[in-house]
Tab-separated table of C-alpha atoms in Angstrom:
chain	number	residue	atom	x	y	z
A	22	MET	CA	-20.851	23.762	0.246
A	23	ALA	CA	-22.786	25.167	3.211
A	24	THR	CA	-19.507	25.660	5.082
A	25	VAL	CA	-18.008	27.645	2.196
A	26	LEU	CA	-21.118	29.838	1.917
A	27	ASN	CA	-21.049	30.434	5.672
A	28	VAL	CA	-17.435	31.647	5.498
A	29	ILE	CA	-18.193	33.949	2.550
A	30	PHE	CA	-21.193	35.456	4.342
A	31	ASN	CA	-19.188	36.066	7.532
A	32	VAL	CA	-16.352	37.696	5.591
A	33	LEU	CA	-18.752	40.029	3.794
A	34	VAL	CA	-20.416	41.079	7.041
A	35	ILE	CA	-17.146	41.598	8.927
A	36	GLY	CA	-15.436	43.389	6.051
A	37	TRP	CA	-18.398	45.702	5.468
A	38	SER	CA	-18.964	46.524	9.156
A	39	LEU	CA	-15.350	46.827	10.359
A	40	SER	CA	-12.688	47.337	7.708
A	41	PRO	CA	-11.992	46.456	4.060
A	42	TRP	CA	-8.679	45.066	5.276
A	43	PHE	CA	-10.552	41.980	6.417
A	44	PHE	CA	-11.414	41.305	2.774
A	45	ALA	CA	-7.711	41.460	1.966
A	46	ALA	CA	-6.867	39.199	4.924
A	47	TYR	CA	-9.309	36.515	3.830
A	48	LEU	CA	-8.172	36.778	0.226
A	49	CYS	CA	-4.611	36.240	1.448
A	50	ALA	CA	-5.820	33.279	3.516
A	51	ALA	CA	-7.507	31.783	0.446
A	52	ALA	CA	-4.324	32.301	-1.577
A	53	VAL	CA	-2.229	30.639	1.139
A	54	ILE	CA	-4.619	27.674	1.264
A	55	ALA	CA	-4.587	27.283	-2.523
A	56	ALA	CA	-0.797	27.594	-2.711
A	57	GLY	CA	-0.338	25.212	0.207
A	58	ILE	CA	-2.579	22.551	-1.303
A	59	LEU	CA	-0.936	22.871	-4.724
A	60	THR	CA	2.491	22.619	-3.116
A	61	ALA	CA	1.538	19.673	-0.921
A	62	ARG	CA	-0.459	17.890	-3.604
A	63	GLY	CA	2.498	15.873	-4.855
A	64	LYS	CA	3.337	14.652	-1.366
A	65	ILE	CA	-0.303	13.819	-0.632
A	66	VAL	CA	-0.602	11.888	-3.895
A	67	ARG	CA	2.594	9.932	-3.216
A	68	LYS	CA	1.563	9.056	0.322
A	69	SER	CA	-1.934	8.128	-0.814
A	70	ALA	CA	-0.576	6.000	-3.650
A	71	GLY	CA	1.787	4.258	-1.244
A	72	ALA	CA	-1.045	3.505	1.172
A	73	GLN	CA	-3.264	2.272	-1.651
A	74	GLU	CA	-0.525	0.085	-3.104
A	75	ALA	CA	0.059	-1.431	0.322
A	76	GLN	CA	-3.668	-2.150	0.641
A	77	SER	CA	-3.677	-3.611	-2.877
A	78	ALA	CA	-0.739	-5.799	-1.884
A	79	VAL	CA	-2.806	-7.128	1.023
A	80	GLN	CA	-5.663	-7.826	-1.373
A	81	ASN	CA	-3.332	-9.557	-3.826
A	82	ARG	CA	-1.904	-11.692	-1.055
A	83	LEU	CA	-5.445	-12.668	-0.047
A	84	PHE	CA	-6.105	-13.868	-3.590
A	85	ASP	CA	-2.826	-15.803	-3.494
A	86	GLY	CA	-3.883	-17.296	-0.184
A	87	TRP	CA	-7.220	-18.454	-1.550
A	88	ASP	CA	-5.678	-20.612	-4.270
A	89	THR	CA	-2.894	-21.661	-1.919
A	90	LEU	CA	-5.462	-22.783	0.646
A	91	LEU	CA	-7.543	-24.656	-1.917
A	92	ILE	CA	-4.548	-26.481	-3.389
A	93	GLY	CA	-3.421	-27.476	0.093
A	94	ASN	CA	0.372	-27.511	-0.283
A	95	ARG	CA	1.708	-27.025	3.249
A	96	TYR	CA	4.929	-25.344	2.117
A	97	ASN	CA	3.160	-22.646	0.094
A	98	TRP	CA	0.645	-22.103	2.897
A	99	SER	CA	3.325	-21.558	5.547
A	100	ARG	CA	5.268	-19.202	3.278
A	101	TRP	CA	2.074	-17.315	2.438
A	102	LYS	CA	1.154	-16.783	6.096
A	103	GLU	CA	4.585	-15.377	6.884
A	104	VAL	CA	4.646	-12.994	3.918
A	105	PHE	CA	1.000	-12.007	4.427
A	106	GLY	CA	1.774	-10.941	7.993
A	107	ARG	CA	4.579	-8.695	6.768
A	108	THR	CA	2.322	-7.290	4.046
A	109	VAL	CA	-0.397	-6.382	6.559
A	110	ASP	CA	2.153	-4.727	8.859
A	111	LYS	CA	3.443	-2.643	5.960
A	112	ALA	CA	-0.097	-1.622	4.967
A	113	GLU	CA	-0.884	-0.485	8.512
A	114	LYS	CA	2.367	1.477	8.688
A	115	THR	CA	1.896	3.238	5.343
A	116	GLU	CA	-1.730	4.104	6.151
A	117	THR	CA	-0.674	5.592	9.501
A	118	GLN	CA	2.081	7.587	7.804
A	119	TYR	CA	-0.379	8.837	5.196
A	120	ARG	CA	-2.885	9.988	7.831
A	121	PHE	CA	-0.207	11.622	9.964
A	122	SER	CA	1.327	13.395	6.964
A	123	ASN	CA	-2.097	14.629	5.867
A	124	ASN	CA	-2.837	16.046	9.313
A	125	ILE	CA	0.532	17.806	9.526
A	126	LEU	CA	0.114	19.346	6.075
A	127	SER	CA	-3.401	20.512	6.944
A	128	LEU	CA	-2.115	22.071	10.161
A	129	LEU	CA	0.716	23.912	8.403
A	130	ILE	CA	-1.614	25.233	5.705
A	131	MET	CA	-4.104	26.291	8.361
A	132	VAL	CA	-1.483	28.161	10.404
A	133	GLY	CA	-0.272	29.954	7.302
A	134	SER	CA	-3.804	30.943	6.288
A	135	ILE	CA	-4.849	32.452	9.635
A	136	PHE	CA	-1.693	34.550	9.974
A	137	PRO	CA	-3.006	37.428	7.761
A	138	MET	CA	-6.299	37.468	9.689
A	139	ILE	CA	-4.521	37.675	13.040
A	140	LEU	CA	-2.434	40.595	11.777
A	141	VAL	CA	-5.526	42.477	10.586
A	142	VAL	CA	-7.373	41.848	13.870
A	143	LEU	CA	-4.391	43.084	15.905
A	144	TRP	CA	-3.947	46.103	13.636
A	145	THR	CA	-7.667	46.943	13.888
A	146	LEU	CA	-7.592	46.692	17.685
A	147	ALA	CA	-4.540	48.940	17.859
A	148	ASP	CA	-6.091	51.433	15.441
A	149	SER	CA	-9.293	51.491	17.523
A	150	ALA	CA	-7.553	52.240	20.811
A	151	GLY	CA	-9.240	55.650	21.103
A	152	ASN	CA	-12.575	54.525	19.679
A	153	VAL	CA	-14.509	52.493	22.233
A	154	GLY	CA	-17.395	51.747	19.874
A	155	ARG	CA	-15.176	50.448	17.078
A	156	MET	CA	-13.061	48.405	19.485
A	157	THR	CA	-16.231	46.908	20.927
A	158	SER	CA	-17.354	45.944	17.417
A	159	VAL	CA	-14.034	44.228	16.756
A	160	ILE	CA	-14.191	42.319	20.045
A	161	VAL	CA	-17.812	41.319	19.436
A	162	THR	CA	-16.876	39.838	16.048
A	163	LEU	CA	-13.967	37.799	17.448
A	164	PRO	CA	-16.154	34.690	18.036
A	165	ARG	CA	-17.247	34.977	14.416
A	166	GLN	CA	-13.597	35.191	13.374
A	167	VAL	CA	-12.839	32.049	15.371
A	168	SER	CA	-15.763	30.309	13.664
A	169	ASN	CA	-14.346	31.315	10.299
A	170	ILE	CA	-10.991	29.820	11.256
A	171	GLN	CA	-12.722	26.588	12.275
A	172	TYR	CA	-14.637	26.520	9.010
A	173	LEU	CA	-11.444	27.100	7.054
A	174	SER	CA	-9.782	24.275	8.964
A	175	VAL	CA	-12.595	21.935	7.946
A	176	ILE	CA	-12.309	23.068	4.319
A	177	VAL	CA	-8.557	22.458	4.288
A	178	GLU	CA	-9.020	18.969	5.764
A	179	TYR	CA	-11.714	18.166	3.217
A	180	VAL	CA	-9.586	19.323	0.309
A	181	THR	CA	-6.437	17.483	1.401
A	182	GLU	CA	-8.477	14.347	2.038
A	183	LEU	CA	-10.147	14.736	-1.354
A	184	VAL	CA	-6.755	14.780	-3.074
A	185	GLY	CA	-5.891	11.494	-1.401
A	186	ILE	CA	-9.280	9.958	-2.168
A	187	ARG	CA	-8.975	10.844	-5.845
A	188	GLU	CA	-5.630	9.069	-5.960
A	189	LYS	CA	-7.119	6.022	-4.251
A	190	VAL	CA	-10.017	5.951	-6.698
A	191	ARG	CA	-7.532	6.101	-9.558
A	192	ASN	CA	-5.789	3.039	-8.158
A	193	ILE	CA	-8.935	0.953	-7.748
A	194	ASP	CA	-8.419	-0.505	-11.227
A	195	HIS	CA	-4.950	-1.590	-10.162
A	196	ALA	CA	-6.367	-3.404	-7.152
A	197	ALA	CA	-9.198	-4.905	-9.187
A	198	SER	CA	-6.783	-6.192	-11.828
A	199	ALA	CA	-5.376	-8.542	-9.218
A	200	VAL	CA	-8.625	-10.488	-9.236
A	201	GLU	CA	-8.227	-13.560	-11.343
A	202	LYS	CA	-10.863	-16.081	-12.167
A	203	GLU	CA	-10.248	-19.206	-10.171
A	204	ASN	CA	-9.719	-22.472	-11.939
A	205	GLN	CA	-12.397	-25.005	-11.216
A	206	TYR	CA	-11.327	-28.631	-11.270
A	207	HIS	CA	-14.203	-30.987	-11.770
A	208	GLY	CA	-15.368	-33.725	-14.064
A	209	THR	CA	-15.267	-37.453	-14.484
A	210	ILE	CA	-12.335	-39.744	-15.214
A	211	ARG	CA	-12.515	-41.986	-18.273
A	212	TRP	CA	-9.954	-44.592	-17.305
A	213	GLU	CA	-10.229	-46.432	-20.607
A	214	ASN	CA	-8.908	-43.318	-22.391
A	215	LEU	CA	-5.964	-42.709	-20.054
A	216	ARG	CA	-2.418	-44.008	-20.365
A	217	PHE	CA	0.230	-44.009	-17.634
A	218	SER	CA	3.836	-44.509	-18.664
A	219	SER	CA	7.305	-44.325	-17.159
A	220	GLY	CA	9.885	-44.655	-19.892
A	221	ASP	CA	9.017	-47.840	-21.781
A	222	VAL	CA	6.804	-49.177	-18.989
A	223	GLU	CA	3.041	-48.617	-19.247
A	224	PHE	CA	0.398	-48.911	-16.543
A	225	ARG	CA	-3.351	-49.368	-16.846
A	226	PHE	CA	-5.904	-48.807	-14.115
A	227	GLU	CA	-9.584	-49.616	-14.083
A	228	ASN	CA	-10.664	-47.212	-11.363
A	229	VAL	CA	-9.423	-44.579	-8.964
A	230	GLU	CA	-9.145	-47.010	-6.050
A	231	ASN	CA	-6.637	-49.213	-7.871
A	232	PHE	CA	-4.677	-46.190	-9.005
A	233	LEU	CA	-4.475	-44.627	-5.536
A	234	GLU	CA	-3.435	-47.945	-4.026
A	235	PHE	CA	-0.633	-48.169	-6.588
A	236	LEU	CA	0.573	-44.668	-5.679
A	237	LYS	CA	0.381	-45.464	-1.989
A	238	ASP	CA	2.660	-48.465	-2.493
A	239	CYS	CA	5.082	-46.372	-4.554
A	240	ALA	CA	5.282	-43.731	-1.833
A	241	GLU	CA	5.783	-46.243	0.967
A	242	GLU	CA	8.410	-48.202	-0.960
A	243	GLU	CA	10.082	-45.004	-2.205
A	244	ARG	CA	9.734	-45.967	-5.842
A	245	TYR	CA	10.495	-42.661	-7.469
A	246	GLY	CA	10.749	-41.393	-11.035
A	247	ARG	CA	8.397	-39.783	-13.543
A	248	ILE	CA	5.017	-41.081	-14.671
A	249	LEU	CA	3.440	-39.367	-17.651
A	250	ILE	CA	-0.354	-39.243	-17.859
A	251	THR	CA	-1.738	-39.003	-21.381
A	252	GLY	CA	-5.194	-39.267	-22.836
A	253	THR	CA	-7.773	-37.682	-25.079
A	254	ASN	CA	-9.243	-34.286	-24.308
A	255	GLY	CA	-11.889	-34.580	-21.618
A	256	SER	CA	-10.626	-37.914	-20.332
A	257	GLY	CA	-9.946	-36.395	-16.900
A	258	LYS	CA	-6.173	-35.956	-16.695
A	259	THR	CA	-6.395	-32.878	-14.473
A	260	THR	CA	-9.123	-34.515	-12.411
A	261	VAL	CA	-6.774	-37.437	-11.758
A	262	LEU	CA	-4.188	-35.068	-10.295
A	263	MET	CA	-6.811	-33.382	-8.150
A	264	ARG	CA	-8.033	-36.742	-6.842
A	265	ILE	CA	-4.452	-37.636	-5.931
A	266	LYS	CA	-4.048	-34.354	-4.070
A	267	GLU	CA	-7.377	-34.827	-2.326
A	268	TYR	CA	-6.468	-38.345	-1.216
A	269	PHE	CA	-2.864	-37.772	-0.119
A	270	GLY	CA	-3.264	-34.225	1.210
A	271	ASP	CA	0.040	-32.779	2.462
A	272	ARG	CA	1.920	-35.850	1.260
A	273	ALA	CA	1.330	-34.744	-2.341
A	274	TYR	CA	2.522	-31.461	-3.805
A	275	LEU	CA	0.549	-30.032	-6.717
A	276	PHE	CA	1.855	-27.615	-9.334
A	277	PRO	CA	-1.469	-26.564	-10.882
A	278	ASN	CA	-1.853	-24.863	-14.225
A	279	HIS	CA	-2.894	-21.176	-14.215
A	280	THR	CA	-3.466	-20.428	-10.527
A	281	ARG	CA	-2.149	-17.882	-8.039
A	282	LEU	CA	-0.270	-20.409	-5.930
A	283	PHE	CA	2.044	-18.384	-3.711
A	284	PHE	CA	5.814	-18.641	-4.073
A	285	GLU	CA	8.082	-16.200	-2.290
A	286	ASP	CA	10.694	-15.756	-5.016
A	287	SER	CA	8.509	-15.475	-8.114
A	288	ASN	CA	6.094	-13.110	-6.343
A	289	LYS	CA	8.857	-10.538	-5.879
A	290	LYS	CA	9.230	-9.628	-9.542
A	291	GLU	CA	7.657	-9.888	-12.954
A	292	TYR	CA	8.500	-13.177	-14.639
A	293	SER	CA	7.566	-14.780	-17.908
A	294	THR	CA	5.647	-18.060	-17.709
A	295	GLY	CA	8.799	-20.128	-18.108
A	296	GLN	CA	10.850	-18.042	-15.691
A	297	ARG	CA	8.126	-18.225	-13.050
A	298	LEU	CA	7.718	-21.995	-13.297
A	299	ARG	CA	11.480	-22.502	-13.223
A	300	ALA	CA	11.783	-20.276	-10.143
A	301	ASN	CA	8.897	-22.095	-8.451
A	302	VAL	CA	10.311	-25.569	-9.053
A	303	GLU	CA	13.741	-24.386	-7.949
A	304	GLU	CA	12.260	-22.923	-4.762
A	305	VAL	CA	10.597	-26.240	-3.946
A	306	LEU	CA	13.852	-28.083	-4.647
A	307	ASP	CA	15.938	-25.802	-2.452
A	308	ARG	CA	13.611	-24.876	0.397
A	309	MET	CA	10.912	-27.477	0.870
A	310	LYS	CA	12.455	-30.096	3.143
A	311	ASP	CA	9.301	-31.920	4.237
A	312	PRO	CA	10.190	-35.651	4.027
A	313	SER	CA	6.530	-36.673	4.091
A	314	VAL	CA	5.968	-35.259	0.597
A	315	ARG	CA	6.506	-38.199	-1.745
A	316	LEU	CA	4.331	-37.212	-4.715
A	317	PHE	CA	4.796	-34.200	-6.994
A	318	LEU	CA	1.985	-33.440	-9.436
A	319	PHE	CA	2.483	-31.269	-12.522
A	320	ASP	CA	-0.554	-30.226	-14.563
A	321	GLU	CA	0.362	-29.254	-18.147
A	322	TRP	CA	3.531	-27.648	-16.909
A	323	ASN	CA	4.978	-27.207	-20.416
A	324	ALA	CA	2.001	-25.306	-21.827
A	325	ASN	CA	3.083	-22.102	-23.604
A	326	LEU	CA	6.785	-22.804	-23.051
A	327	ASP	CA	9.438	-22.674	-25.737
A	328	GLU	CA	11.748	-25.622	-26.318
A	329	GLU	CA	14.629	-24.191	-24.290
A	330	ASN	CA	12.467	-23.539	-21.225
A	331	GLN	CA	10.875	-26.978	-21.510
A	332	LYS	CA	14.237	-28.724	-21.473
A	333	GLU	CA	15.559	-26.647	-18.596
A	334	ILE	CA	12.469	-27.129	-16.429
A	335	SER	CA	12.397	-30.833	-17.303
A	336	GLU	CA	15.900	-31.089	-15.848
A	337	TYR	CA	14.638	-29.509	-12.624
A	338	ILE	CA	11.794	-32.027	-12.538
A	339	ASP	CA	14.331	-34.843	-13.019
A	340	ARG	CA	16.124	-33.603	-9.920
A	341	LEU	CA	12.829	-33.486	-8.051
A	342	ALA	CA	12.111	-37.070	-9.175
A	343	LYS	CA	15.023	-38.216	-7.005
A	344	ARG	CA	13.051	-37.106	-3.943
A	345	GLY	CA	9.612	-38.366	-4.916
A	346	LEU	CA	7.348	-39.764	-7.589
A	347	ILE	CA	6.441	-37.304	-10.344
A	348	LEU	CA	3.036	-37.538	-12.019
A	349	GLU	CA	2.784	-35.125	-14.889
A	350	VAL	CA	0.371	-34.072	-17.567
A	351	ARG	CA	1.984	-32.539	-20.640
A	352	ASN	CA	0.351	-31.058	-23.678
A	353	LYS	CA	3.340	-31.897	-25.893
A	354	GLU	CA	6.460	-34.017	-25.807
A	355	VAL	CA	9.640	-32.659	-24.254
C-alpha cells in the first residue's frame, strides 16, 4: 500500500510541476498494467494450477509411500520409488516454468506500461529545448521517474504473484483431500474363535507360534492353494494377517483393506473398488516376479463388491494360488 501511495504522490507532484501530460502518461500506464494483467490472468492461473497440481501429486505420492512403507511389500515399494522420482521431477519442472512465465509476463507488462511515460518525457525535453529552467526541472525529476518505474515494476510483480497465489490457495482443498486416515491394525487374536479351511480340510491352531510354523513349512515345501480364515467379529482375523506379514516380511505379500498401497496401473486413473482390486491383483500376477514371495494375504478383499466382480477377482486369486499360498479373510462367501 505504501508503494502505491508513493507512486500516486510522485505523479501528482510531477504532473503539477511539469506538465499535465504526465497525468495522462501514468493513466495510460495504469491502463496498460490492468489490461496486461487481465489478459495474462488466464495463463497465470493455468500455470499456477499446473504447478499446484504437480505439488499435490508429490504430496499424494508421499501418502501412498507411507502406507506402502508400513505394509512392507517390496514390489510396491520399488514401484513407488520409481514413480515418486518422476513425480518430483515433474513438480520441479512445472514450478520452474510457472516462475519463468510469471517473470516474462511481468516484464512485458512493465515494458508496455513505461512506454507512454518515456514518450512524454522525450516530448517534454524536446518542447523545453529553448527553456533552460523547464528543461532543468525535467532532468531533475528523472530520478523520480525512474523510482516510479521501479515502484510500478514491484506492483506488477506483486499483482501477478497474487493471481498465482490465489489459485494455489483455491487448490489447497484438493491437496488436503488426498489425506486419508491410516488404518491401524492392532488387537489380540482369539484362536478359539478362528477357523482355517482349505476346501473340505480344516485346520486349528492354539497359538501364533504353531500357526507361523505351519505356514513356514507350507512355504518351504511349496504347498500352495487357498486358506480361508473365518471367525466372529473381533476374533483377530486382520491381526492374524498382520502377524504373518510381520513375521515373513518380504516373503509375504499383503493386500490390505482400505489403504493407499501404491500400484502403478490403478493409480493412473479413477477406478471403482472392484476395478481397482482387479487391476492390482492383475499387476501383481503379471509384473511381480520375486520367487521368494510364497504367501499372499487378502484382507476382506470382497467387501463392497458385487457378485460379478467377486467371481472375476476370485479367478485371479486362483491363478495367484498357483504361485503361492493364499490366506484370505472374506466377509461373505464367493
